[in-house]
XYZ file of N, CA and C in Angstrom:
801
model
N 10.836 -56.969 -61.454
C 11.537 -57.114 -62.737
C 12.225 -55.807 -63.121
N 13.391 -55.949 -63.744
C 14.116 -54.777 -64.227
C 14.291 -54.885 -65.734
N 13.916 -53.842 -66.425
C 14.106 -53.766 -67.870
C 15.220 -52.779 -68.168
N 16.222 -53.228 -68.913
C 17.256 -52.325 -69.409
C 16.824 -51.793 -70.762
N 16.755 -50.480 -70.872
C 16.539 -49.832 -72.171
C 17.851 -49.174 -72.557
N 18.463 -49.656 -73.620
C 19.727 -49.090 -74.083
C 19.502 -48.494 -75.465
N 19.925 -47.256 -75.634
C 19.594 -46.536 -76.859
C 20.783 -45.795 -77.442
N 20.828 -45.777 -78.743
C 21.721 -44.895 -79.478
C 21.200 -43.458 -79.327
N 22.004 -42.487 -79.734
C 21.591 -41.079 -79.659
C 21.292 -40.488 -81.036
N 22.337 -40.266 -81.831
C 22.183 -39.562 -83.107
C 21.366 -40.385 -84.098
N 20.326 -39.773 -84.618
C 19.450 -40.475 -85.545
C 18.434 -41.357 -84.855
N 18.465 -41.372 -83.530
C 17.567 -42.224 -82.750
C 16.809 -41.399 -81.715
N 17.542 -40.811 -80.774
C 16.923 -39.935 -79.771
C 16.736 -38.532 -80.330
N 17.752 -38.048 -81.058
C 17.642 -36.732 -81.699
C 18.107 -36.806 -83.137
N 17.737 -35.784 -83.917
C 18.112 -35.744 -85.330
C 19.335 -34.851 -85.498
N 19.581 -34.386 -86.717
C 20.776 -33.580 -86.986
C 20.769 -32.243 -86.251
N 19.600 -31.804 -85.791
C 19.529 -30.561 -85.016
C 20.084 -30.743 -83.604
N 20.249 -31.997 -83.184
C 20.733 -32.356 -81.840
C 19.773 -31.929 -80.734
N 18.512 -31.763 -81.096
C 17.490 -31.405 -80.116
C 16.418 -32.492 -80.077
N 16.023 -32.873 -78.866
C 14.978 -33.879 -78.707
C 13.605 -33.290 -79.008
N 12.788 -34.057 -79.680
C 11.377 -33.720 -79.818
C 10.748 -33.704 -78.416
N 9.793 -32.806 -78.147
C 9.177 -32.753 -76.812
C 8.627 -34.095 -76.334
N 8.055 -34.878 -77.239
C 7.518 -36.184 -76.838
C 8.631 -37.128 -76.406
N 9.754 -37.066 -77.117
C 10.905 -37.891 -76.752
C 11.456 -37.474 -75.399
N 11.583 -36.174 -75.206
C 12.124 -35.665 -73.942
C 11.249 -36.097 -72.765
N 9.953 -36.027 -72.945
C 9.038 -36.453 -71.880
C 9.199 -37.944 -71.592
N 9.372 -38.739 -72.642
C 9.535 -40.183 -72.460
C 10.839 -40.510 -71.748
N 11.910 -39.799 -72.081
C 13.197 -40.009 -71.409
C 13.063 -39.738 -69.916
N 12.456 -38.620 -69.567
C 12.299 -38.276 -68.151
C 11.399 -39.286 -67.427
N 10.379 -39.752 -68.113
C 9.477 -40.730 -67.503
C 10.215 -42.029 -67.189
N 11.016 -42.509 -68.140
C 11.747 -43.756 -67.921
C 12.831 -43.594 -66.862
N 13.462 -42.437 -66.821
C 14.491 -42.205 -65.800
C 13.909 -42.287 -64.391
N 12.652 -41.910 -64.257
C 12.024 -41.864 -62.938
C 11.443 -43.213 -62.500
N 11.429 -44.187 -63.395
C 10.836 -45.483 -63.055
C 11.844 -46.372 -62.330
N 11.396 -47.011 -61.266
C 12.271 -47.890 -60.495
C 12.533 -49.217 -61.196
N 11.659 -49.595 -62.123
C 11.796 -50.899 -62.771
C 12.472 -50.808 -64.139
N 13.012 -49.633 -64.472
C 13.682 -49.428 -65.764
C 15.053 -48.808 -65.529
N 16.048 -49.351 -66.202
C 17.386 -48.758 -66.223
C 17.617 -48.236 -67.637
N 17.903 -46.942 -67.759
C 18.063 -46.307 -69.064
C 19.535 -46.001 -69.295
N 20.072 -46.540 -70.379
C 21.493 -46.441 -70.702
C 21.647 -46.010 -72.149
N 22.685 -45.236 -72.427
C 23.009 -44.824 -73.796
C 24.218 -45.604 -74.291
N 24.201 -45.983 -75.560
C 25.367 -46.575 -76.225
C 25.530 -45.855 -77.560
N 26.612 -45.107 -77.698
C 26.771 -44.184 -78.821
C 28.206 -44.164 -79.331
N 28.369 -43.680 -80.527
C 29.712 -43.450 -81.046
C 30.286 -42.124 -80.601
N 29.502 -41.318 -79.925
C 29.961 -39.987 -79.511
C 31.100 -40.055 -78.498
N 31.874 -38.968 -78.507
C 32.915 -38.765 -77.501
C 32.275 -38.248 -76.206
N 33.069 -38.253 -75.144
C 32.542 -37.829 -73.846
C 32.051 -36.384 -73.881
N 32.870 -35.467 -74.378
C 32.486 -34.056 -74.323
C 31.397 -33.704 -75.325
N 31.361 -34.385 -76.467
C 30.277 -34.102 -77.414
C 28.954 -34.631 -76.879
N 28.989 -35.760 -76.183
C 27.771 -36.249 -75.537
C 27.346 -35.302 -74.419
N 28.318 -34.858 -73.626
C 28.006 -33.980 -72.497
C 27.314 -32.694 -72.962
N 27.877 -32.043 -73.972
C 27.322 -30.760 -74.414
C 25.911 -30.920 -74.968
N 25.660 -32.034 -75.640
C 24.330 -32.236 -76.206
C 23.331 -32.642 -75.129
N 23.777 -33.404 -74.156
C 22.911 -33.672 -73.001
C 22.500 -32.363 -72.323
N 23.476 -31.507 -72.072
C 23.188 -30.239 -71.390
C 22.164 -29.427 -72.177
N 22.326 -29.397 -73.499
C 21.400 -28.638 -74.343
C 19.977 -29.184 -74.269
N 19.859 -30.490 -73.979
C 18.538 -31.109 -73.926
C 18.003 -31.285 -72.506
N 18.805 -30.907 -71.515
C 18.314 -30.890 -70.147
C 18.293 -32.221 -69.425
N 19.126 -33.162 -69.838
C 19.232 -34.424 -69.104
C 20.606 -35.038 -69.355
N 20.993 -35.957 -68.486
C 22.182 -36.774 -68.713
C 21.833 -38.224 -68.403
N 22.579 -39.134 -69.028
C 22.389 -40.561 -68.803
C 23.748 -41.243 -68.745
N 23.867 -42.343 -67.992
C 25.100 -43.120 -68.080
C 25.289 -43.576 -69.523
N 26.531 -43.543 -69.993
C 26.748 -43.695 -71.430
C 27.937 -44.581 -71.759
N 27.710 -45.490 -72.683
C 28.775 -46.223 -73.355
C 29.148 -45.387 -74.574
N 30.396 -44.926 -74.626
C 30.840 -43.963 -75.633
C 31.847 -44.591 -76.588
N 32.082 -43.905 -77.693
C 33.042 -44.369 -78.700
C 32.801 -45.833 -79.053
N 31.522 -46.174 -79.213
C 31.121 -47.521 -79.625
C 31.631 -48.618 -78.702
N 31.805 -48.288 -77.420
C 32.170 -49.305 -76.448
C 33.554 -49.178 -75.861
N 34.344 -48.201 -76.314
C 35.711 -48.062 -75.799
C 35.744 -47.477 -74.396
N 34.741 -46.677 -74.057
C 34.723 -46.048 -72.735
C 33.284 -45.973 -72.231
N 33.126 -46.146 -70.928
C 31.837 -45.961 -70.285
C 31.960 -44.871 -69.245
N 31.001 -43.940 -69.243
C 31.105 -42.788 -68.344
C 29.763 -42.502 -67.700
N 29.805 -42.340 -66.374
C 28.625 -41.943 -65.606
C 28.702 -40.435 -65.405
N 27.893 -39.689 -66.129
C 27.965 -38.230 -66.084
C 27.515 -37.665 -64.744
N 26.597 -38.328 -64.066
C 26.155 -37.833 -62.761
C 27.257 -37.973 -61.714
N 27.982 -39.081 -61.771
C 29.058 -39.321 -60.805
C 30.407 -38.811 -61.296
N 30.466 -38.365 -62.567
C 31.738 -37.954 -63.183
C 32.783 -39.065 -63.030
N 32.368 -40.282 -63.394
C 33.236 -41.439 -63.180
C 33.264 -42.341 -64.407
N 34.448 -42.834 -64.721
C 34.625 -43.826 -65.776
C 34.321 -45.204 -65.193
N 33.453 -45.971 -65.858
C 33.187 -47.323 -65.379
C 33.748 -48.394 -66.308
N 34.327 -47.972 -67.431
C 34.856 -48.936 -68.401
C 35.753 -48.173 -69.363
N 36.898 -48.749 -69.705
C 37.780 -48.090 -70.674
C 38.750 -49.105 -71.268
N 38.896 -49.068 -72.585
C 39.831 -49.940 -73.290
C 40.576 -49.110 -74.324
N 41.893 -49.135 -74.271
C 42.722 -48.432 -75.250
C 43.389 -49.441 -76.178
N 43.856 -48.951 -77.318
C 44.588 -49.802 -78.246
C 45.863 -50.335 -77.604
N 46.153 -51.604 -77.838
C 47.491 -52.121 -77.594
C 48.464 -51.348 -78.483
N 49.627 -51.011 -77.958
C 50.569 -50.155 -78.692
C 50.982 -50.790 -80.015
N 51.253 -52.088 -80.015
C 51.663 -52.753 -81.258
C 50.522 -52.760 -82.276
N 49.302 -52.978 -81.800
C 48.153 -52.974 -82.706
C 47.938 -51.591 -83.303
N 48.078 -50.559 -82.473
C 47.907 -49.196 -82.973
C 48.959 -48.867 -84.023
N 50.186 -49.269 -83.780
C 51.236 -48.986 -84.757
C 50.944 -49.689 -86.089
N 50.417 -50.902 -86.022
C 50.058 -51.619 -87.248
C 48.965 -50.886 -88.015
N 47.976 -50.365 -87.275
C 46.898 -49.607 -87.914
C 47.451 -48.353 -88.583
N 48.259 -47.609 -87.853
C 48.799 -46.363 -88.393
C 49.649 -46.631 -89.622
N 50.481 -47.662 -89.580
C 51.321 -48.001 -90.737
C 50.460 -48.316 -91.957
N 49.367 -49.039 -91.726
C 48.492 -49.405 -92.839
C 47.751 -48.186 -93.384
N 47.278 -47.320 -92.505
C 46.600 -46.108 -92.968
C 47.547 -45.220 -93.766
N 48.784 -45.111 -93.314
C 49.780 -44.329 -94.057
C 49.972 -44.917 -95.449
N 50.036 -46.240 -95.537
C 50.255 -46.901 -96.827
C 49.127 -46.612 -97.808
N 47.919 -46.393 -97.290
C 46.767 -46.119 -98.155
C 46.406 -44.631 -98.180
N 47.278 -43.797 -97.650
C 47.095 -42.342 -97.672
C 45.798 -41.925 -96.981
N 45.535 -42.539 -95.834
C 44.364 -42.209 -95.030
C 44.811 -41.583 -93.716
N 44.105 -40.547 -93.281
C 44.460 -39.856 -92.043
C 43.282 -39.780 -91.100
N 43.350 -40.422 -89.925
C 42.212 -40.471 -89.006
C 42.222 -39.363 -87.966
N 41.136 -39.295 -87.237
C 41.077 -38.575 -85.969
C 41.267 -39.617 -84.870
N 42.170 -39.337 -83.921
C 42.451 -40.263 -82.819
C 41.864 -39.703 -81.528
N 41.083 -40.524 -80.832
C 40.415 -40.095 -79.603
C 41.200 -40.598 -78.395
N 41.591 -39.686 -77.516
C 42.422 -40.028 -76.368
C 41.604 -40.169 -75.088
N 42.183 -40.856 -74.120
C 41.507 -41.074 -72.844
C 41.230 -39.773 -72.107
N 42.038 -38.732 -72.357
C 41.835 -37.445 -71.667
C 40.849 -36.536 -72.393
N 40.145 -37.056 -73.381
C 39.092 -36.416 -74.190
C 39.614 -35.615 -75.376
N 40.927 -35.450 -75.516
C 41.429 -34.757 -76.698
C 41.184 -35.592 -77.956
N 41.022 -34.904 -79.073
C 40.879 -35.546 -80.376
C 42.037 -35.080 -81.247
N 42.967 -35.972 -81.525
C 44.137 -35.620 -82.319
C 43.803 -35.755 -83.798
N 43.948 -34.661 -84.511
C 43.676 -34.628 -85.947
C 45.011 -34.571 -86.671
N 45.288 -35.586 -87.475
C 46.594 -35.658 -88.126
C 46.619 -34.774 -89.364
N 47.794 -34.341 -89.720
C 47.968 -33.572 -90.951
C 47.553 -34.450 -92.130
N 46.807 -33.860 -93.058
C 46.294 -34.636 -94.183
C 45.106 -35.502 -93.807
N 44.392 -35.118 -92.756
C 43.262 -35.904 -92.276
C 42.247 -36.147 -93.388
N 41.714 -37.360 -93.437
C 40.678 -37.701 -94.415
C 39.368 -37.927 -93.660
N 38.753 -36.842 -93.261
C 37.453 -36.876 -92.610
C 36.723 -35.592 -92.974
N 35.419 -35.583 -92.780
C 34.616 -34.466 -93.260
C 34.832 -33.200 -92.436
N 34.562 -32.073 -93.049
C 34.619 -30.793 -92.339
C 33.627 -30.804 -91.180
N 32.464 -31.367 -91.406
C 31.448 -31.453 -90.345
C 32.000 -32.206 -89.140
N 32.702 -33.291 -89.395
C 33.298 -34.063 -88.306
C 34.311 -33.227 -87.538
N 35.203 -32.566 -88.262
C 36.245 -31.778 -87.600
C 35.642 -30.625 -86.808
N 34.631 -29.981 -87.363
C 33.989 -28.877 -86.645
C 33.326 -29.362 -85.358
N 32.855 -30.598 -85.363
C 32.168 -31.125 -84.178
C 33.119 -31.388 -83.012
N 34.425 -31.411 -83.287
C 35.400 -31.709 -82.232
C 35.595 -30.541 -81.280
N 35.282 -29.337 -81.729
C 35.348 -28.162 -80.872
C 36.690 -27.974 -80.204
N 36.655 -27.669 -78.910
C 37.883 -27.383 -78.163
C 38.734 -28.622 -77.920
N 38.190 -29.811 -78.181
C 38.979 -31.036 -78.004
C 39.968 -31.258 -79.145
N 39.790 -30.540 -80.253
C 40.651 -30.740 -81.424
C 42.072 -30.274 -81.138
N 43.021 -31.131 -81.482
C 44.435 -30.785 -81.374
C 45.155 -31.379 -82.583
N 45.898 -30.551 -83.287
C 46.593 -31.023 -84.482
C 47.781 -31.884 -84.091
N 48.013 -32.941 -84.861
C 49.076 -33.879 -84.546
C 49.602 -34.486 -85.845
N 50.280 -35.604 -85.731
C 50.824 -36.301 -86.902
C 50.711 -37.799 -86.675
N 50.786 -38.556 -87.751
C 50.735 -40.009 -87.631
C 51.899 -40.515 -86.780
N 53.059 -39.905 -86.940
C 54.236 -40.329 -86.175
C 54.039 -40.106 -84.681
N 53.333 -39.043 -84.315
C 53.080 -38.766 -82.902
C 52.001 -39.684 -82.323
N 51.012 -40.037 -83.147
C 49.920 -40.884 -82.674
C 50.374 -42.335 -82.493
N 51.201 -42.833 -83.401
C 51.536 -44.262 -83.467
C 52.023 -44.880 -82.160
N 52.898 -44.226 -81.370
C 53.420 -44.889 -80.167
C 52.574 -44.700 -78.906
N 51.438 -44.051 -79.000
C 50.657 -43.715 -77.808
C 49.991 -44.957 -77.208
N 49.752 -44.898 -75.909
C 49.080 -45.993 -75.200
C 47.701 -45.580 -74.685
N 47.240 -44.384 -75.079
C 45.974 -43.856 -74.555
C 44.959 -43.566 -75.653
N 45.086 -44.235 -76.796
C 44.156 -44.025 -77.908
C 42.991 -45.008 -77.775
N 41.787 -44.476 -77.654
C 40.590 -45.291 -77.473
C 39.918 -45.642 -78.790
N 40.184 -44.868 -79.826
C 39.549 -45.134 -81.109
C 40.059 -44.203 -82.180
N 39.811 -44.584 -83.427
C 40.162 -43.786 -84.595
C 38.940 -43.730 -85.494
N 38.754 -42.618 -86.185
C 37.639 -42.572 -87.126
C 37.898 -41.626 -88.279
N 37.208 -41.914 -89.364
C 37.157 -41.057 -90.541
C 35.706 -41.067 -91.001
N 35.059 -39.917 -90.951
C 33.628 -39.829 -91.214
C 33.348 -39.011 -92.467
N 32.238 -39.335 -93.120
C 31.800 -38.555 -94.266
C 32.682 -38.697 -95.482
N 33.158 -39.913 -95.738
C 34.061 -40.164 -96.862
C 33.309 -40.747 -98.048
N 33.955 -40.697 -99.184
C 33.512 -41.496 -100.317
C 34.018 -42.922 -100.107
N 33.207 -43.901 -100.429
C 33.600 -45.296 -100.251
C 34.913 -45.600 -100.961
N 35.112 -44.986 -102.123
C 36.329 -45.253 -102.897
C 37.596 -44.865 -102.145
N 37.486 -43.936 -101.190
C 38.661 -43.522 -100.427
C 39.158 -44.607 -99.483
N 38.243 -45.377 -98.922
C 38.632 -46.353 -97.901
C 38.523 -47.803 -98.356
N 37.768 -48.047 -99.404
C 37.531 -49.431 -99.818
C 38.814 -50.216 -100.080
N 39.844 -49.621 -100.720
C 41.064 -50.400 -100.962
C 41.736 -50.902 -99.685
N 41.528 -50.216 -98.569
C 42.194 -50.592 -97.314
C 41.350 -51.502 -96.430
N 40.068 -51.666 -96.736
C 39.161 -52.325 -95.798
C 39.547 -53.762 -95.483
N 39.879 -54.537 -96.507
C 40.199 -55.947 -96.273
C 41.404 -56.093 -95.352
N 42.423 -55.278 -95.564
C 43.623 -55.371 -94.728
C 43.365 -54.842 -93.318
N 42.568 -53.791 -93.197
C 42.234 -53.284 -91.866
C 41.448 -54.324 -91.065
N 40.509 -54.967 -91.714
C 39.686 -55.978 -91.053
C 40.518 -57.169 -90.601
N 41.599 -57.454 -91.324
C 42.439 -58.614 -91.010
C 43.466 -58.343 -89.915
N 43.642 -57.086 -89.527
C 44.653 -56.760 -88.520
C 44.317 -57.386 -87.165
N 45.327 -57.895 -86.487
C 45.157 -58.455 -85.149
C 45.085 -57.311 -84.134
N 44.136 -57.413 -83.217
C 44.016 -56.406 -82.170
C 43.217 -55.187 -82.558
N 42.465 -55.295 -83.652
C 41.732 -54.133 -84.175
C 40.320 -54.555 -84.576
N 39.343 -53.708 -84.264
C 37.975 -53.868 -84.751
C 37.718 -52.774 -85.786
N 37.274 -53.148 -86.965
C 36.974 -52.170 -88.013
C 35.474 -52.159 -88.279
N 34.860 -50.967 -88.187
C 33.440 -50.789 -88.481
C 33.319 -49.852 -89.679
N 32.778 -50.331 -90.766
C 32.563 -49.480 -91.934
C 31.092 -49.557 -92.316
N 30.507 -48.413 -92.677
C 29.069 -48.405 -92.920
C 28.655 -47.169 -93.717
N 27.566 -47.317 -94.462
C 26.938 -46.168 -95.107
C 26.384 -45.275 -94.004
N 26.802 -44.022 -93.988
C 26.499 -43.115 -92.880
C 25.464 -42.095 -93.330
N 24.226 -42.234 -92.855
C 23.180 -41.308 -93.276
C 23.215 -40.009 -92.485
N 24.018 -39.963 -91.407
C 24.162 -38.733 -90.635
C 25.347 -37.902 -91.104
N 26.422 -38.563 -91.524
C 27.602 -37.884 -92.067
C 27.957 -38.596 -93.364
N 27.135 -38.418 -94.401
C 27.250 -39.215 -95.619
C 28.494 -38.869 -96.430
N 28.866 -39.804 -97.330
C 28.127 -41.040 -97.605
C 28.623 -42.275 -96.857
N 29.846 -42.250 -96.302
C 30.438 -43.475 -95.763
C 31.373 -43.123 -94.618
N 31.442 -43.986 -93.624
C 32.331 -43.739 -92.487
C 33.052 -45.012 -92.073
N 34.205 -44.815 -91.453
C 35.030 -45.922 -90.973
C 35.476 -45.613 -89.555
N 35.248 -46.551 -88.644
C 35.701 -46.416 -87.266
C 36.575 -47.609 -86.922
N 37.652 -47.350 -86.194
C 38.585 -48.395 -85.787
C 38.685 -48.385 -84.271
N 38.564 -49.559 -83.671
C 38.538 -49.675 -82.217
C 39.492 -50.767 -81.763
N 39.861 -50.751 -80.488
C 40.658 -51.860 -79.954
C 39.916 -53.191 -80.090
N 40.656 -54.257 -80.029
C 40.095 -55.598 -80.192
C 38.980 -55.856 -79.185
N 37.897 -56.477 -79.690
C 36.759 -56.871 -78.854
C 36.047 -55.693 -78.198
N 36.172 -54.510 -78.767
C 35.427 -53.357 -78.269
C 34.195 -53.151 -79.142
N 33.039 -53.272 -78.534
C 31.766 -53.028 -79.208
C 30.825 -52.374 -78.202
N 29.707 -51.897 -78.693
C 28.705 -51.354 -77.777
C 28.248 -52.405 -76.769
N 28.122 -53.646 -77.218
C 27.657 -54.704 -76.321
C 28.639 -54.930 -75.179
N 29.936 -54.881 -75.467
C 30.944 -55.013 -74.410
C 30.768 -53.902 -73.375
N 30.541 -52.680 -73.843
C 30.327 -51.565 -72.926
C 29.050 -51.700 -72.123
N 28.007 -52.210 -72.751
C 26.736 -52.425 -72.049
C 26.921 -53.432 -70.918
N 27.617 -54.514 -71.207
C 27.859 -55.529 -70.171
C 28.712 -54.964 -69.041
N 29.669 -54.114 -69.394
C 30.503 -53.487 -68.360
C 29.654 -52.611 -67.447
N 28.684 -51.904 -68.030
C 27.810 -51.070 -67.198
C 26.961 -51.925 -66.264
N 26.421 -53.011 -66.769
C 25.599 -53.878 -65.926
C 26.411 -54.434 -64.759
N 27.659 -54.799 -65.031
C 28.529 -55.276 -63.947
C 28.803 -54.155 -62.942
N 29.103 -52.970 -63.475
C 29.406 -51.821 -62.616
C 28.221 -51.459 -61.726
N 27.035 -51.452 -62.301
C 25.827 -51.052 -61.570
C 25.185 -52.210 -60.813
N 25.756 -53.409 -60.967
C 25.243 -54.613 -60.309
C 23.773 -54.835 -60.652
N 23.504 -54.787 -61.950
C 22.148 -54.976 -62.461
C 22.102 -56.257 -63.284
N 21.102 -57.073 -63.026
C 20.836 -58.250 -63.859
C 19.434 -58.064 -64.433
N 19.332 -57.517 -65.641
C 18.004 -57.210 -66.180
C 17.238 -58.472 -66.557
N 15.938 -58.410 -66.375
C 15.079 -59.499 -66.820
C 14.809 -59.414 -68.314
N 14.966 -58.211 -68.840
C 14.693 -58.000 -70.264
C 15.525 -56.832 -70.751
N 16.000 -56.924 -71.996
C 16.778 -55.840 -72.600
C 16.060 -55.350 -73.852
N 15.819 -54.049 -73.896
C 15.265 -53.387 -75.078
C 16.364 -52.510 -75.655
N 16.679 -52.690 -76.926
C 17.713 -51.889 -77.583
C 17.087 -51.077 -78.705
N 17.527 -49.816 -78.808
C 16.983 -48.896 -79.808
C 18.144 -48.277 -80.576
N 18.158 -48.436 -81.894
C 19.246 -47.863 -82.678
C 18.925 -47.809 -84.152
N 19.643 -46.937 -84.846
C 19.355 -46.703 -86.261
C 20.504 -47.034 -87.192
N 21.717 -47.274 -86.651
C 22.901 -47.275 -87.503
C 23.588 -48.610 -87.651
N 24.612 -48.602 -88.522
C 25.415 -49.793 -88.732
C 26.223 -50.189 -87.519
N 26.469 -49.251 -86.619
C 27.201 -49.574 -85.392
C 26.275 -50.030 -84.262
N 24.987 -50.216 -84.573
C 24.018 -50.681 -83.578
C 23.615 -52.138 -83.785
N 24.158 -52.789 -84.795
C 23.645 -54.102 -85.185
C 23.839 -55.152 -84.099
N 25.035 -55.217 -83.503
C 25.278 -56.217 -82.465
C 24.388 -55.960 -81.250
N 24.210 -54.692 -80.917
C 23.354 -54.322 -79.789
C 21.907 -54.752 -80.040
N 21.420 -54.524 -81.236
C 20.056 -54.922 -81.576
C 19.910 -56.439 -81.567
N 20.947 -57.127 -82.052
C 20.882 -58.586 -82.140
C 20.849 -59.255 -80.769
N 21.473 -58.644 -79.765
C 21.521 -59.280 -78.444
C 20.298 -58.955 -77.591
N 19.471 -58.016 -78.032
C 18.343 -57.562 -77.213
C 17.168 -58.538 -77.272
N 16.371 -58.524 -76.224
C 15.115 -59.271 -76.245
C 14.102 -58.589 -77.157
N 14.150 -57.256 -77.169
C 13.292 -56.468 -78.058
C 14.185 -55.481 -78.797
N 14.251 -55.609 -80.106
C 15.087 -54.737 -80.933
C 14.204 -53.738 -81.666
N 14.554 -52.456 -81.524
C 13.760 -51.382 -82.125
C 14.661 -50.553 -83.029
N 14.324 -50.476 -84.294
C 15.060 -49.661 -85.257
C 14.262 -48.396 -85.570
N 14.863 -47.550 -86.397
C 14.281 -46.238 -86.691
C 14.017 -46.122 -88.189
N 12.840 -45.673 -88.531
C 12.491 -45.468 -89.934
C 13.508 -44.527 -90.585
N 14.019 -44.928 -91.749
C 15.011 -44.126 -92.447
C 16.438 -44.459 -92.067
N 16.627 -45.369 -91.101
C 17.964 -45.755 -90.671
C 18.557 -46.832 -91.551
N 19.662 -47.398 -91.083
C 20.366 -48.452 -91.810
C 19.422 -49.637 -92.037
N 19.361 -50.110 -93.274
C 18.435 -51.192 -93.602
C 18.748 -52.455 -92.817
N 20.028 -52.680 -92.507
C 20.386 -53.873 -91.736
C 19.791 -53.813 -90.332
N 19.746 -52.616 -89.759
C 19.122 -52.455 -88.443
C 17.620 -52.722 -88.527
N 17.003 -52.212 -89.565
C 15.565 -52.420 -89.756
C 15.259 -53.901 -89.941
N 16.118 -54.604 -90.681
C 15.905 -56.036 -90.909
C 16.024 -56.848 -89.615
N 16.847 -56.375 -88.680
C 17.029 -57.069 -87.401
C 15.902 -56.791 -86.410
N 15.175 -55.721 -86.626
C 14.284 -55.186 -85.593
C 12.989 -55.975 -85.437
N 12.511 -55.986 -84.200
C 11.163 -56.481 -83.914
C 10.124 -55.396 -84.175
N 10.547 -54.133 -84.015
C 9.657 -52.992 -84.221
C 10.453 -51.864 -84.872
N 9.771 -51.017 -85.601
C 10.386 -49.836 -86.221
C 9.599 -48.612 -85.774
N 10.323 -47.634 -85.193
C 9.680 -46.405 -84.725
C 9.923 -45.274 -85.715
N 9.185 -44.200 -85.543
C 9.300 -43.063 -86.454
C 10.614 -42.317 -86.216
N 10.929 -41.422 -87.134
C 12.173 -40.658 -87.087
C 12.211 -39.757 -85.852
N 13.425 -39.396 -85.408
C 13.524 -38.585 -84.186
C 12.890 -37.212 -84.300
N 12.914 -36.608 -85.487
C 12.317 -35.285 -85.626
C 10.798 -35.323 -85.461
N 10.224 -36.524 -85.508
C 8.786 -36.682 -85.299
C 8.469 -37.260 -83.918
N 9.481 -37.343 -83.077
C 9.250 -37.846 -81.726
C 9.067 -39.342 -81.645
N 9.615 -40.052 -82.632
C 9.413 -41.496 -82.681
C 9.872 -42.243 -81.445
N 10.923 -41.736 -80.784
C 11.483 -42.457 -79.637
C 10.463 -42.615 -78.515
N 9.501 -41.734 -78.435
C 8.484 -41.830 -77.378
C 7.717 -43.148 -77.445
N 7.685 -43.771 -78.620
C 6.974 -45.043 -78.765
C 7.660 -46.183 -78.028
N 8.899 -45.972 -77.575
C 9.575 -46.991 -76.765
C 8.735 -47.334 -75.533
N 8.003 -46.366 -75.028
C 7.145 -46.601 -73.855
C 6.149 -47.732 -74.097
N 5.763 -47.921 -75.346
C 4.769 -48.950 -75.659
C 5.313 -50.361 -75.488
N 6.642 -50.494 -75.427
C 7.243 -51.826 -75.399
C 7.851 -52.185 -74.047
N 7.680 -51.311 -73.058
C 8.216 -51.584 -71.720
C 7.389 -52.671 -71.033
């Protein structure tokens, strides 16, 4: 039998310090070494931000990134899945954001993060982009064919709420809005049509030619709900999004207390 364990990172494996608790780190290494377990990450992180944090914690894992827009095998340095915005859909999104005076960060296939003038995202978010940050404009972003996602993090709900209904109604676009306990108070992510963590997870299983007998999903956030719902065993994190907790079969302790190590109990 093969068990797939798919896990979020931020707020699940590690806390805001971006460091794994020793118990969590030991559990990750133990599961990686098991022949009957496949360990996969599904996160909103970009490729380079995931890479740097993996390096700091002394491990890497195959990862579904940007909430399902790209899948990357860090050991093989290979992309196993990638979906970019349709050009017409992206232009519709940009036009709508301009109309509501919203400015996103655009994530490109080459790992650059284009930050538009007048960006409406938190300082913490922009600082996290590091060397991938490149200043741009809405006019420059709109015609591109290599945009994997857009986001605005750490906003007040009032900034984005007027645009939400129209963004959600756009053809060719997935809109994720949620109370963000990691970059509070509220965040908005926009993805190509039919891009979710679950889509990326399925792409990895196809790529790796794995048919799991059981799927265990671990996540704390609003962007983990579909992943938790499709799992045979859904595990949420204490202090996380209440919707995730309501979906869960089990709730583990916070990452700063090494809660992720309890995943071993459910294998």
